XYZ file of C-alpha atoms in Angstrom:
418
model
C 14.774 16.313 -42.997
C 15.086 13.387 -40.582
C 18.865 13.279 -41.072
C 19.384 16.785 -39.719
C 18.093 18.023 -36.342
C 16.125 21.277 -36.182
C 18.380 22.409 -33.352
C 21.355 20.995 -31.462
C 23.131 22.490 -28.442
C 26.012 21.223 -26.334
C 26.313 22.632 -22.823
C 29.460 22.679 -20.714
C 29.491 22.594 -16.926
C 25.779 21.859 -16.586
C 23.367 19.252 -17.953
C 19.772 19.658 -19.124
C 17.467 17.920 -16.616
C 13.969 18.698 -17.967
C 12.186 20.506 -20.802
C 8.734 21.452 -22.048
C 7.331 22.747 -25.358
C 4.595 25.372 -25.336
C 1.842 23.441 -27.130
C -0.494 26.451 -27.009
C 1.681 28.737 -29.154
C 3.523 26.159 -31.253
C 3.223 26.784 -34.986
C 5.152 27.035 -38.224
C 6.780 30.301 -37.163
C 7.460 29.653 -33.464
C 8.369 26.713 -31.212
C 8.918 27.881 -27.634
C 11.005 25.477 -25.551
C 11.877 25.632 -21.851
C 14.991 23.838 -20.592
C 15.995 23.359 -16.950
C 19.548 22.551 -15.880
C 21.398 20.734 -13.120
C 23.034 23.973 -11.934
C 19.662 25.712 -11.511
C 19.421 27.791 -14.688
C 16.282 28.037 -16.812
C 16.485 28.803 -20.524
C 13.668 29.794 -22.875
C 14.412 29.160 -26.559
C 12.557 29.588 -29.822
C 13.746 26.859 -32.154
C 12.320 28.489 -35.308
C 13.388 32.075 -34.771
C 16.833 30.969 -33.567
C 16.985 33.693 -30.938
C 19.672 33.715 -28.261
C 17.168 32.670 -25.610
C 16.522 34.038 -22.150
C 18.122 32.873 -18.916
C 16.125 32.937 -15.690
C 16.677 32.571 -11.975
C 19.628 30.446 -10.850
C 18.983 28.207 -7.849
C 19.404 24.509 -7.081
C 18.892 21.778 -9.697
C 15.752 22.224 -11.781
C 13.616 19.107 -11.345
C 10.658 19.968 -13.607
C 9.413 22.760 -15.905
C 5.951 23.275 -17.370
C 4.140 25.981 -19.300
C 0.873 26.989 -17.655
C -2.057 25.483 -19.612
C -3.226 27.631 -22.535
C -0.860 30.551 -21.823
C 1.744 32.219 -23.997
C 4.155 33.585 -21.397
C 3.749 31.971 -17.966
C 5.570 28.866 -16.752
C 6.426 27.026 -13.541
C 9.744 25.530 -12.487
C 10.434 23.294 -9.478
C 13.799 22.828 -7.800
C 15.654 20.364 -5.596
C 15.336 22.946 -2.818
C 11.568 22.302 -2.646
C 10.773 25.685 -4.193
C 8.350 26.256 -7.061
C 8.605 29.505 -9.057
C 6.152 31.223 -11.401
C 7.774 33.131 -14.287
C 6.673 35.463 -17.052
C 8.919 35.282 -20.117
C 8.286 38.994 -20.847
C 9.463 40.202 -17.427
C 13.121 40.771 -16.502
C 15.160 39.000 -13.826
C 17.119 41.154 -11.399
C 20.834 40.797 -10.795
C 20.238 39.899 -7.146
C 17.694 37.474 -5.656
C 14.413 39.276 -4.910
C 12.916 40.017 -1.508
C 9.611 38.283 -0.776
C 6.396 38.959 1.141
C 4.358 36.075 2.577
C 1.041 35.750 0.708
C -0.469 32.643 2.289
C 0.533 29.447 4.020
C -0.942 26.157 5.148
C 0.063 22.695 6.274
C 3.486 22.071 4.773
C 3.536 24.965 2.295
C 3.982 28.728 2.011
C 3.521 31.135 -0.907
C 5.501 34.353 -1.339
C 5.251 37.280 -3.767
C 8.096 39.421 -5.023
C 8.504 42.725 -3.147
C 9.671 44.681 -6.186
C 7.762 47.864 -7.089
C 7.976 47.029 -10.776
C 7.084 43.566 -12.118
C 10.035 41.183 -12.213
C 10.727 37.458 -12.141
C 9.950 35.301 -10.365
C 6.369 36.484 -9.830
C 5.609 33.940 -7.089
C 7.597 31.525 -4.970
C 6.067 28.422 -3.380
C 7.857 26.497 -0.630
C 6.311 23.013 -0.657
C 7.095 20.325 1.914
C 10.663 19.418 2.812
C 13.335 18.155 0.474
C 13.191 18.251 -3.306
C 9.977 18.999 -5.181
C 10.317 16.187 -7.712
C 7.455 16.761 -10.138
C 4.149 18.562 -10.584
C 1.190 18.301 -12.963
C -1.822 20.440 -13.821
C -5.273 18.885 -13.843
C -6.917 18.613 -17.277
C -9.037 21.709 -16.584
C -5.935 23.646 -15.502
C -7.397 24.635 -12.136
C -5.551 22.286 -9.807
C -1.852 21.578 -9.378
C -0.566 18.261 -7.996
C 2.947 18.277 -6.498
C 5.017 15.318 -5.282
C 7.937 15.855 -2.931
C 10.832 14.020 -1.375
C 8.982 14.106 1.967
C 6.613 11.495 0.487
C 3.582 13.766 0.164
C 1.247 14.406 -2.734
C -0.273 17.859 -2.308
C -3.016 19.170 -4.604
C -3.546 22.933 -4.727
C -6.174 25.133 -6.293
C -3.689 27.117 -8.357
C -5.376 30.541 -8.505
C -6.424 30.712 -4.845
C -3.252 28.905 -3.660
C -5.288 26.746 -1.261
C -4.549 23.106 -0.398
C -7.318 20.887 -1.784
C -6.052 17.454 -0.792
C -3.094 15.454 0.415
C -1.742 11.904 0.389
C 1.287 10.265 1.965
C 3.466 7.568 0.369
C 3.834 4.187 2.057
C 7.378 5.326 2.775
C 10.090 7.298 1.003
C 9.778 10.132 -1.470
C 7.304 10.434 -4.327
C 9.022 10.903 -7.704
C 6.290 11.237 -10.344
C 2.634 12.194 -10.748
C -0.059 12.176 -13.440
C -3.785 13.054 -13.636
C -6.413 10.850 -15.238
C -7.851 12.350 -18.454
C -11.083 13.333 -16.684
C -9.321 14.806 -13.658
C -10.914 12.430 -11.158
C -7.829 10.464 -10.144
C -4.136 11.070 -9.594
C -1.515 8.327 -9.877
C 1.898 8.639 -8.220
C 5.075 6.551 -8.080
C 8.083 6.706 -5.834
C 10.647 5.145 -3.555
C 8.213 2.629 -2.015
C 8.225 0.756 -5.374
C 4.449 1.234 -5.546
C 2.108 3.101 -7.848
C -0.668 4.738 -5.829
C -4.038 5.856 -7.190
C -5.633 8.723 -5.262
C -9.187 9.975 -5.773
C -9.293 13.753 -6.108
C -13.055 13.943 -5.482
C -13.045 11.617 -2.468
C -9.640 12.584 -1.082
C -8.581 8.982 -0.472
C -6.258 6.265 -1.756
C -8.339 3.904 -3.892
C -5.631 1.402 -4.885
C -1.941 0.630 -4.858
C -0.089 -1.297 -7.524
C 2.948 -3.493 -6.955
C 4.952 -4.782 -9.871
C 8.208 -2.833 -9.662
C 11.185 -3.980 -7.634
C 12.802 -0.563 -7.384
C 11.830 3.097 -7.464
C 9.112 4.170 -9.884
C 10.407 7.074 -11.988
C 7.493 7.810 -14.320
C 3.714 7.264 -14.479
C 1.227 8.188 -17.211
C -2.474 7.585 -17.826
C -3.600 6.233 -21.186
C -5.369 9.233 -22.747
C -7.540 7.010 -24.940
C -9.089 4.931 -22.147
C -11.444 6.830 -19.897
C -10.807 10.133 -21.658
C -13.920 9.810 -23.840
C -16.142 8.915 -20.911
C -17.945 11.891 -19.433
C -17.826 12.059 -15.601
C -20.513 9.718 -14.345
C -22.319 10.222 -11.080
C -22.959 7.224 -8.829
C -26.487 5.879 -9.057
C -28.704 4.932 -6.106
C -27.224 1.439 -6.016
C -23.653 2.696 -5.881
C -23.012 1.934 -9.555
C -22.681 4.454 -12.341
C -24.818 5.228 -15.336
C -23.227 3.937 -18.506
C -22.506 6.499 -21.209
C -23.207 5.786 -24.853
C -20.045 4.469 -26.460
C -19.124 3.344 -29.952
C -19.248 -0.336 -30.964
C -15.460 -0.570 -31.039
C -15.145 0.604 -27.450
C -17.867 -1.790 -26.295
C -16.239 -4.681 -28.150
C -12.964 -4.102 -26.332
C -14.667 -4.131 -22.961
C -14.964 -7.281 -20.915
C -16.345 -7.590 -17.405
C -15.271 -5.933 -15.220
C -15.272 -2.925 -17.535
C -11.911 -1.195 -17.935
C -12.329 2.322 -16.609
C -8.749 3.607 -16.724
C -5.376 2.376 -17.895
C -1.965 3.707 -16.972
C 1.687 2.798 -17.345
C 4.763 3.097 -15.149
C 8.527 2.847 -15.636
C 11.108 2.244 -12.938
C 14.719 2.002 -11.963
C 14.342 -1.793 -12.060
C 14.330 -1.368 -15.904
C 10.725 -2.647 -15.976
C 7.804 -1.134 -17.858
C 4.385 -1.962 -16.349
C 0.843 -1.513 -17.676
C -2.109 -1.391 -15.283
C -5.911 -1.592 -15.460
C -8.000 0.360 -12.972
C -11.459 -1.202 -13.082
C -14.870 -0.267 -11.758
C -14.842 -2.983 -9.098
C -11.684 -1.451 -7.603
C -12.907 2.145 -7.731
C -16.353 1.309 -6.312
C -15.989 -1.947 -4.340
C -19.005 -3.809 -2.967
C -19.009 -4.338 -0.056
C -16.707 -1.509 1.064
C -13.191 -2.471 2.135
C -13.356 -0.520 5.391
C -11.977 -2.438 8.372
C -12.505 -2.004 12.082
C -9.505 -1.304 14.250
C -9.946 -4.577 16.200
C -9.492 -7.157 13.486
C -11.208 -10.510 13.635
C -9.388 -13.761 13.071
C -10.462 -13.833 9.422
C -9.218 -10.320 8.749
C -5.967 -11.018 10.520
C -5.406 -14.104 8.423
C -6.135 -12.225 5.206
C -3.738 -9.380 5.856
C -0.447 -11.096 4.907
C -1.968 -12.422 1.653
C 0.127 -10.145 -0.553
C 1.662 -10.981 -3.919
C 4.805 -13.042 -3.583
C 6.688 -10.474 -5.619
C 6.283 -8.075 -2.697
C 8.992 -9.882 -0.763
C 11.445 -9.543 -3.639
C 11.243 -5.772 -3.763
C 14.484 -3.882 -3.271
C 12.905 -1.015 -1.352
C 9.829 -2.179 0.558
C 10.522 -2.841 4.252
C 10.423 -6.600 4.552
C 9.031 -6.970 8.081
C 5.919 -5.027 7.079
C 4.483 -7.151 4.299
C 6.041 -10.559 4.893
C 5.088 -11.273 8.498
C 3.612 -14.744 8.539
C 1.820 -16.782 11.158
C 4.989 -18.579 12.189
C 6.637 -15.252 13.041
C 4.025 -14.518 15.716
C 3.843 -16.358 19.103
C 0.674 -18.359 19.636
C -0.245 -16.467 22.804
C -0.299 -13.079 21.032
C -3.812 -11.735 20.361
C -4.974 -11.622 16.710
C -4.271 -7.877 16.468
C -0.543 -8.585 16.262
C -0.784 -11.253 13.605
C -1.174 -8.782 10.718
C 2.428 -7.624 11.034
C 4.289 -4.872 12.785
C 2.076 -2.018 11.546
C -0.903 -3.131 13.607
C 1.052 -2.842 16.859
C 1.275 0.938 16.423
C -1.832 2.738 17.630
C -2.453 6.446 17.603
C -3.429 7.139 21.205
C -0.839 5.046 22.996
C 2.753 5.937 22.256
C 4.993 2.840 22.061
C 7.902 2.479 24.480
C 11.377 3.582 23.450
C 12.395 0.183 22.046
C 9.306 0.018 19.856
C 9.936 3.605 18.828
C 13.391 2.652 17.536
C 11.994 -0.352 15.709
C 9.266 1.764 14.144
C 11.752 4.362 12.931
C 13.999 1.676 11.530
C 11.357 0.172 9.290
C 8.847 2.879 8.546
C 10.503 6.278 8.773
C 11.435 8.398 5.796
C 15.046 8.602 6.859
C 15.711 11.903 8.530
C 12.263 12.700 9.905
C 12.431 14.718 13.073
C 9.731 16.078 15.339
C 11.727 19.230 15.905
C 10.903 20.290 12.359
C 8.171 22.647 13.506
C 8.254 26.351 13.986
C 6.078 28.525 16.157
C 4.231 31.242 14.286
C 2.112 33.684 16.261
C 1.635 31.293 19.126
C 0.530 28.391 16.920
C 2.742 25.564 15.823
C 2.989 25.229 12.045
C 4.432 21.958 10.710
C 7.268 22.561 8.280
C 6.227 19.785 5.934
C 7.237 16.278 6.886
C 4.695 14.205 8.713
C 5.219 11.856 11.605
C 5.004 8.622 9.628
C 3.726 6.650 12.598
C 0.743 8.954 12.900
C 0.047 9.057 9.156
C 0.184 5.287 8.701
C -3.243 3.693 8.951
C -5.085 6.979 8.405
C -6.750 8.286 5.263
C -3.445 9.981 4.377
C -1.612 6.650 4.207
C -3.682 3.450 4.533
C -1.960 0.205 5.448
C -1.257 -2.256 2.647
C -4.233 -4.486 3.435
C -6.689 -1.598 3.727
C -6.836 -0.784 -0.013
C -6.889 -3.030 -3.101
C -3.428 -4.106 -4.254
C -3.203 -4.213 -8.057
C -0.868 -6.371 -10.092
C 0.222 -5.237 -13.571
C -1.275 -6.683 -16.735
C 2.128 -6.345 -18.403
C 5.504 -6.162 -16.701
C 8.371 -6.209 -19.178
C 12.079 -5.495 -18.952
C 12.762 -3.192 -21.884
C 16.272 -1.881 -21.164
C 19.466 -2.595 -19.309
C 19.502 0.843 -17.649
C 17.008 2.401 -15.264
C 14.022 3.899 -17.044
C 13.187 7.579 -16.757
């Protein structure tokens, strides 16, 4: 009956912020639904059985909830505190917050287990980065977990072993959304730099950035019908890939260069964008690697960015819009690619340059004091020094990776899109 909802609930004093259906157990007799709330509560409902539902751990705002792939009882919930909790719907929650033992830790993350003698929720607690943990996503095979945080980092973990498999840093600002490609080879993120960033899981590098939004990117999603039917292809001797046998309809839709992946994004600028990720971007010939001392040609090519870049609400203008007339004629070519090129890794800039760098390229409240000593070794608490990350594999400069423009960019609402 499309005129009558299966279930309707009105909450007072708190608002639902996220939800997830258990697709593995869903059937005619059960529909398990998780709901996270702005005040930190988690509720598990069954919409068919009409049970009262279970309430779980109360903490800060719940940012994202997800059932573990192909499981009946386990789910994950992330919070604005940067914590990620693993729950079992069949285990109880204590009246008081549990005590934890450290299980493992690495760069920017720690994992803790509950001290309780009898099983209780939460089973595990992850502390990831600094600031809110905005979203997470399991890889298609369920083995890896990609997390994006307010500190601007994408971190990919092997879920069972709790080991960090890879990491990427936003151009600046926090990362708000994340999605895996259907074959698990690529991860796309969006965030407060107005960019969508495609990161290769296998290669551990940024393969492309896309600019079409003029404000924060709130949601990204791969097209499950493009690329999903292609089996993983290994590069041939010439750097290309062996073509898989495809149906006539798929071949008819293809035009050179062949479309390998498609994804969409939605932002606070009310725009909806559609993107193509093609073979020539994923496997460029010749490679786009650049030497640190740029030639005149490379320096001249660097500012050649889409004109829409300068109209972005969030991107730092001095970075991408430096033109030849902004640079004195007696300055060597290294400086003509904009302010980023003046920051090297070995030579620390003087105090005035330090202030300028922080003004344009910092994440806001980054501080070098955010480290703690543990057993004689210094363990970073999560946020990276942006000046050191910029220009490295963690965060390439704008001209060091292909910059995509959307195939479709359409305003579809008068309010920000979520």
